[in-house]
Amino acid sequence: MKDTLRMFNGLVERCFSECVNGFRSKALTAPEEKCINTCAEKFIKHSGRVGQRFGELTAQEQTRGGG
């Protein structure tokens, strides 16, 4: 649970810092919204790939007898 929350907080912090430029209204502008969507998609794909690779490396270690 902690790891999930940490990942989610990292996503929010990174994408907000990268995409939100103005604070004149409560709503996101169209470019900000597009940026947030793109950023979140990349972040989630990257996290999934890292998890997949970690699983592959763990499986390799177990077949070598290191686990």
Coordinates of N, CA, C and O in Angstrom, one line a residue:
M1 N 0.8 -1.2 0.0 CA 0.0 0.0 0.0 C 0.9 1.3 0.0 O 0.6 2.2 -0.7
K2 N 1.9 1.2 0.8 CA 2.8 2.4 0.9 C 3.5 2.7 -0.5 O 3.6 3.8 -0.9
D3 N 3.9 1.6 -1.2 CA 4.5 1.8 -2.5 C 3.5 2.4 -3.5 O 3.9 3.2 -4.3
T4 N 2.3 1.9 -3.4 CA 1.3 2.5 -4.3 C 1.0 3.9 -4.1 O 1.0 4.7 -5.0
L5 N 0.9 4.3 -2.8 CA 0.7 5.7 -2.5 C 2.0 6.5 -2.9 O 1.8 7.7 -3.4
R6 N 3.1 6.0 -2.7 CA 4.4 6.7 -3.1 C 4.4 6.9 -4.6 O 4.8 8.0 -5.0
M7 N 4.0 5.9 -5.3 CA 4.0 6.0 -6.8 C 3.0 7.1 -7.2 O 3.3 7.9 -8.1
F8 N 1.8 7.0 -6.6 CA 0.8 8.0 -7.0 C 1.2 9.4 -6.6 O 1.0 10.3 -7.4
N9 N 1.8 9.6 -5.5 CA 2.2 10.9 -5.1 C 3.3 11.4 -6.0 O 3.4 12.6 -6.4
G10 N 4.2 10.5 -6.4 CA 5.3 10.9 -7.4 C 4.7 11.3 -8.7 O 5.1 12.3 -9.3
L11 N 3.7 10.6 -9.2 CA 3.0 10.9 -10.4 C 2.3 12.3 -10.3 O 2.5 13.2 -11.2
V12 N 1.6 12.6 -9.2 CA 0.9 13.9 -9.1 C 1.9 15.0 -9.0 O 1.8 16.0 -9.7
E13 N 3.0 14.8 -8.2 CA 4.0 15.9 -8.1 C 4.7 16.2 -9.4 O 4.8 17.3 -9.8
R14 N 5.1 15.1 -10.1 CA 5.8 15.3 -11.3 C 5.0 16.0 -12.4 O 5.3 16.9 -13.1
C15 N 3.8 15.4 -12.6 CA 2.9 15.9 -13.7 C 2.4 17.3 -13.4 O 2.3 18.1 -14.3
F16 N 2.1 17.6 -12.1 CA 1.6 18.9 -11.8 C 2.7 19.9 -12.0 O 2.4 21.0 -12.6
S17 N 3.9 19.7 -11.5 CA 5.0 20.6 -11.7 C 5.3 20.8 -13.2 O 5.6 22.0 -13.6
E18 N 5.2 19.8 -14.0 CA 5.6 19.9 -15.4 C 4.5 20.6 -16.2 O 4.8 21.3 -17.2
C19 N 3.2 20.4 -15.8 CA 2.1 20.8 -16.7 C 1.3 22.0 -16.3 O 0.7 22.7 -17.1
V20 N 1.2 22.2 -15.0 CA 0.3 23.3 -14.6 C 1.1 24.6 -14.4 O 2.0 24.7 -13.6
N21 N 0.7 25.6 -15.2 CA 1.5 26.9 -15.2 C 0.7 28.0 -14.6 O 1.3 28.9 -14.1
G22 N -0.6 28.0 -14.7 CA -1.3 29.2 -14.3 C -2.3 28.8 -13.2 O -2.8 27.6 -13.1
F23 N -2.7 29.8 -12.4 CA -3.6 29.5 -11.3 C -4.7 30.5 -11.3 O -5.2 30.9 -10.3
R24 N -5.1 30.9 -12.5 CA -6.2 31.9 -12.6 C -7.6 31.4 -12.5 O -8.5 32.1 -12.3
S25 N -7.7 30.0 -12.7 CA -9.0 29.4 -12.5 C -8.9 28.1 -11.9 O -7.8 27.5 -11.8
K26 N -10.0 27.5 -11.4 CA -10.0 26.2 -10.8 C -9.8 25.1 -11.8 O -9.2 24.0 -11.5
A27 N -10.2 25.3 -13.0 CA -10.1 24.3 -14.0 C -8.8 24.3 -14.8 O -8.2 25.4 -14.9
L28 N -8.4 23.2 -15.3 CA -7.2 23.1 -16.1 C -7.5 23.7 -17.5 O -8.6 23.5 -18.0
T29 N -6.5 24.3 -18.1 CA -6.7 24.7 -19.5 C -6.6 23.5 -20.4 O -6.1 22.4 -19.9
A30 N -7.0 23.6 -21.6 CA -6.9 22.4 -22.5 C -5.5 21.9 -22.7 O -5.2 20.7 -22.6
P31 N -4.5 22.8 -22.9 CA -3.1 22.3 -23.0 C -2.6 21.7 -21.7 O -1.9 20.7 -21.7
E32 N -3.0 22.2 -20.6 CA -2.6 21.6 -19.3 C -3.2 20.2 -19.1 O -2.5 19.3 -18.7
E33 N -4.5 20.1 -19.5 CA -5.1 18.8 -19.4 C -4.5 17.8 -20.3 O -4.2 16.6 -19.9
K34 N -4.1 18.2 -21.5 CA -3.5 17.2 -22.4 C -2.1 16.8 -21.9 O -1.7 15.7 -21.9
C35 N -1.4 17.8 -21.3 CA -0.1 17.5 -20.8 C -0.2 16.6 -19.6 O 0.6 15.6 -19.5
I36 N -1.2 16.8 -18.7 CA -1.4 15.9 -17.5 C -1.7 14.5 -18.0 O -1.1 13.5 -17.5
N37 N -2.5 14.3 -19.0 CA -2.9 13.0 -19.5 C -1.7 12.3 -20.1 O -1.5 11.1 -19.8
T38 N -0.9 13.0 -20.9 CA 0.3 12.4 -21.5 C 1.3 12.0 -20.4 O 1.9 11.0 -20.5
C39 N 1.5 12.9 -19.5 CA 2.5 12.7 -18.4 C 2.1 11.5 -17.6 O 2.9 10.6 -17.3
A40 N 0.8 11.4 -17.2 CA 0.3 10.3 -16.4 C 0.5 9.0 -17.1 O 0.9 8.0 -16.6
E41 N 0.1 9.0 -18.4 CA 0.2 7.8 -19.2 C 1.7 7.3 -19.3 O 1.9 6.1 -19.1
K42 N 2.6 8.2 -19.5 CA 4.0 7.8 -19.6 C 4.5 7.3 -18.3 O 5.2 6.3 -18.2
F43 N 4.1 8.0 -17.2 CA 4.5 7.6 -15.9 C 4.0 6.2 -15.5 O 4.8 5.3 -15.0
I44 N 2.8 5.9 -15.8 CA 2.2 4.6 -15.5 C 2.8 3.5 -16.4 O 3.1 2.4 -15.9
K45 N 3.1 3.8 -17.7 CA 3.7 2.8 -18.6 C 5.1 2.5 -18.1 O 5.6 1.4 -18.1
H46 N 5.8 3.6 -17.7 CA 7.2 3.4 -17.2 C 7.2 2.5 -15.9 O 8.0 1.6 -15.8
S47 N 6.3 2.8 -15.0 CA 6.2 2.1 -13.7 C 5.9 0.6 -14.0 O 6.5 -0.3 -13.4
G48 N 5.0 0.4 -15.0 CA 4.7 -1.0 -15.3 C 5.9 -1.7 -15.9 O 6.1 -2.9 -15.6
R49 N 6.6 -1.0 -16.7 CA 7.8 -1.7 -17.4 C 8.9 -2.0 -16.3 O 9.5 -3.0 -16.4
V50 N 9.1 -1.1 -15.4 CA 10.0 -1.3 -14.3 C 9.6 -2.5 -13.5 O 10.4 -3.4 -13.2
G51 N 8.3 -2.6 -13.1 CA 7.8 -3.7 -12.4 C 8.0 -5.0 -13.1 O 8.4 -6.0 -12.6
Q52 N 7.8 -5.0 -14.5 CA 7.9 -6.2 -15.3 C 9.4 -6.6 -15.3 O 9.7 -7.8 -15.2
R53 N 10.3 -5.6 -15.5 CA 11.7 -6.0 -15.6 C 12.2 -6.5 -14.2 O 13.0 -7.4 -14.2
F54 N 11.7 -5.9 -13.1 CA 12.1 -6.4 -11.8 C 11.6 -7.8 -11.6 O 12.4 -8.7 -11.1
G55 N 10.4 -8.2 -12.1 CA 10.0 -9.5 -12.0 C 10.8 -10.5 -12.8 O 11.1 -11.6 -12.4
E56 N 11.2 -10.0 -14.0 CA 12.1 -10.9 -14.9 C 13.4 -11.1 -14.2 O 13.9 -12.3 -14.2
L57 N 14.0 -10.1 -13.6 CA 15.3 -10.3 -12.9 C 15.2 -11.2 -11.7 O 16.1 -12.0 -11.5
T58 N 14.1 -11.0 -11.0 CA 13.9 -11.9 -9.8 C 13.7 -13.3 -10.2 O 14.3 -14.2 -9.6
A59 N 13.0 -13.6 -11.3 CA 12.8 -15.0 -11.8 C 14.2 -15.5 -12.3 O 14.5 -16.7 -12.0
Q60 N 15.0 -14.7 -12.9 CA 16.4 -15.2 -13.3 C 17.2 -15.6 -12.1 O 17.9 -16.6 -12.2
E61 N 17.2 -14.8 -11.1 CA 17.9 -15.1 -9.9 C 17.5 -16.4 -9.2 O 18.3 -17.1 -8.8
Q62 N 16.2 -16.6 -9.2 CA 15.6 -17.8 -8.6 C 16.0 -19.0 -9.4 O 16.2 -20.1 -8.8
T63 N 16.1 -18.9 -10.7 CA 16.4 -20.1 -11.5 C 17.9 -20.4 -11.4 O 18.3 -21.6 -11.5
R64 N 18.7 -19.4 -11.0 CA 20.1 -19.6 -10.8 C 20.4 -20.2 -9.4 O 21.5 -20.5 -9.1
G65 N 19.4 -20.1 -8.6 CA 19.6 -20.6 -7.2 C 19.9 -19.6 -6.2 O 20.3 -19.8 -5.1
G66 N 19.8 -18.3 -6.6 CA 20.2 -17.2 -5.8 C 19.1 -16.7 -4.9 O 19.2 -15.8 -4.1
G67 N 17.9 -17.2 -5.1 CA 16.7 -16.7 -4.3 C 16.3 -17.6 -3.2 O 15.7 -17.4 -2.3

